[in-house]
Short mmCIF file of C-alpha atoms and ligand atoms in Angstrom, two decimals:
data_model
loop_
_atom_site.label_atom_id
_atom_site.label_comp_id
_atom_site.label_asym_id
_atom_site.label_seq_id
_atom_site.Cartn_x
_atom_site.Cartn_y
_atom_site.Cartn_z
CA UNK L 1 103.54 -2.53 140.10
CA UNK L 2 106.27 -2.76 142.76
CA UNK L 3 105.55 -4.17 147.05
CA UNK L 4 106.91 -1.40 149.17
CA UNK L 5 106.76 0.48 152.35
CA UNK L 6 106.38 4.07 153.78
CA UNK L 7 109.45 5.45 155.63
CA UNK L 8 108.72 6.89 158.58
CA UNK L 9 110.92 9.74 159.97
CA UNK L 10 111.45 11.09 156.82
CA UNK L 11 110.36 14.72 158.14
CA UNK L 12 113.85 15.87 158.55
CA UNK L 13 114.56 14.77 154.68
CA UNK L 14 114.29 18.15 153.66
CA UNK L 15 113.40 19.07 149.74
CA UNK L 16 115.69 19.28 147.19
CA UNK L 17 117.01 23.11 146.25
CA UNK L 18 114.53 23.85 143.50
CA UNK L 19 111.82 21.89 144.18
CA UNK L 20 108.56 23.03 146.30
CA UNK L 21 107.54 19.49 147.61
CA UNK L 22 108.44 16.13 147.34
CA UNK L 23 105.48 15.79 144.95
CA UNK L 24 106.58 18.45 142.66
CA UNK L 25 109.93 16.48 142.69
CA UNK L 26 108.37 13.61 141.75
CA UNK L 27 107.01 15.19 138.84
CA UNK L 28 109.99 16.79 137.20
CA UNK L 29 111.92 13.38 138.02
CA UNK L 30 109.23 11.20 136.04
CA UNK L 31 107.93 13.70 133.75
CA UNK L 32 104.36 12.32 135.07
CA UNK L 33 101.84 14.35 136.56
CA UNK L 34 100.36 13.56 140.43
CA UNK L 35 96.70 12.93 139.78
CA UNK L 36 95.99 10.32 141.93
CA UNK L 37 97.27 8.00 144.96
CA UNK L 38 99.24 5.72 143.15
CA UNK L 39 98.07 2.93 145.56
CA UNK L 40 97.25 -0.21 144.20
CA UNK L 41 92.89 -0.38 144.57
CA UNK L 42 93.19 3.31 146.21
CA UNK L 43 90.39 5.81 144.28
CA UNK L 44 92.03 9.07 145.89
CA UNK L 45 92.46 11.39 142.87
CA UNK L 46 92.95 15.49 143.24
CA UNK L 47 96.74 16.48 143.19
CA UNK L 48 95.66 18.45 146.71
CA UNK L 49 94.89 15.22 148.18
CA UNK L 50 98.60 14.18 147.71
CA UNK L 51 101.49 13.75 149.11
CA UNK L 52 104.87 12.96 147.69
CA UNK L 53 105.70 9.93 150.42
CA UNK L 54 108.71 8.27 150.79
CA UNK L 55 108.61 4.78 150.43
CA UNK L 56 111.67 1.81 149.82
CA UNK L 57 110.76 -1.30 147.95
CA UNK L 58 109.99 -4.47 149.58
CA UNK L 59 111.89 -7.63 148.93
CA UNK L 60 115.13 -6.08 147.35
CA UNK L 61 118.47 -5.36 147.54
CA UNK L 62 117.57 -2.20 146.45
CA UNK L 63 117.63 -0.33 149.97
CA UNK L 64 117.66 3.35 148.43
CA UNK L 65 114.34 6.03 149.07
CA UNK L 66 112.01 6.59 146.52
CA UNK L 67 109.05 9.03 146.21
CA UNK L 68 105.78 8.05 145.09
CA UNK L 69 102.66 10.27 145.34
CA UNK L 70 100.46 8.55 148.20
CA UNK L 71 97.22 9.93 150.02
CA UNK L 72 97.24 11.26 153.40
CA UNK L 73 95.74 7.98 154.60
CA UNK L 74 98.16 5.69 152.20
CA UNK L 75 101.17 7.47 153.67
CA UNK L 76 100.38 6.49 157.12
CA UNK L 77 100.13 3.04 156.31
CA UNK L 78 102.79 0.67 158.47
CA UNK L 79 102.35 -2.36 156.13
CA UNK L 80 103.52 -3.37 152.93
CA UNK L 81 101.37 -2.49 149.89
CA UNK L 82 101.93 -2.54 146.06
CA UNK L 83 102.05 1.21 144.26
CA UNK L 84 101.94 2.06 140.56
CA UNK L 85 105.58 2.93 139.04
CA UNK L 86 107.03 5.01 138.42
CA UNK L 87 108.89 5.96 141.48
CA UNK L 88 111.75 8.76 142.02
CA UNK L 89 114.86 7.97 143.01
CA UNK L 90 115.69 10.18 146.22
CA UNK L 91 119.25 10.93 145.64
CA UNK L 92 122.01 10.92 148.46
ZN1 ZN O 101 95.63 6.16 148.63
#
């Protein structure tokens, strides 16, 4: 598991050509399926109760986006939280 936190903002980071949401571009990207919020202790499941959030990790020079499926409530979240990997890469 990996410490990170949502991005706010982000509503103006449009979709990638050829993707229909940021979750379905997290799928293709990991070749995983969204099931569930991939929150640390989070029990949201259902791929409708998803989002595909961006997040950036926490303690890391690593300062690029990454998508992660998160639940409505996970996604609003202002602290810092640990999520299941894999995450996507949000390219430039
Ligand atoms: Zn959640």
């Amino acid at each position: 598991m990996i410490k990170v936190k949502n991005l706010h903002g982000t509503a103006d980071n449009k979709v990638p050509n050829g993707y229909v949401s940021w979750l379905a571009y997290w799928e293709t990207k990991t070749g995983e399926r969204a099931t569930e919020c991939m929150c640390i202790g989070c029990n949201v499941s259902g791929r409708a109760n998803l989002v595909g959030a961006h997040v950036k990790k926490v303690g890391s020079l690593d300062n690029k986006w990454y998508i992660v499926p998160l639940c409505q409530s996970d996604n609003m979240r202002t602290d810092e939280f640990y999520v299941s990997e894999p995450l996507a890469l949000v390219n430039p």
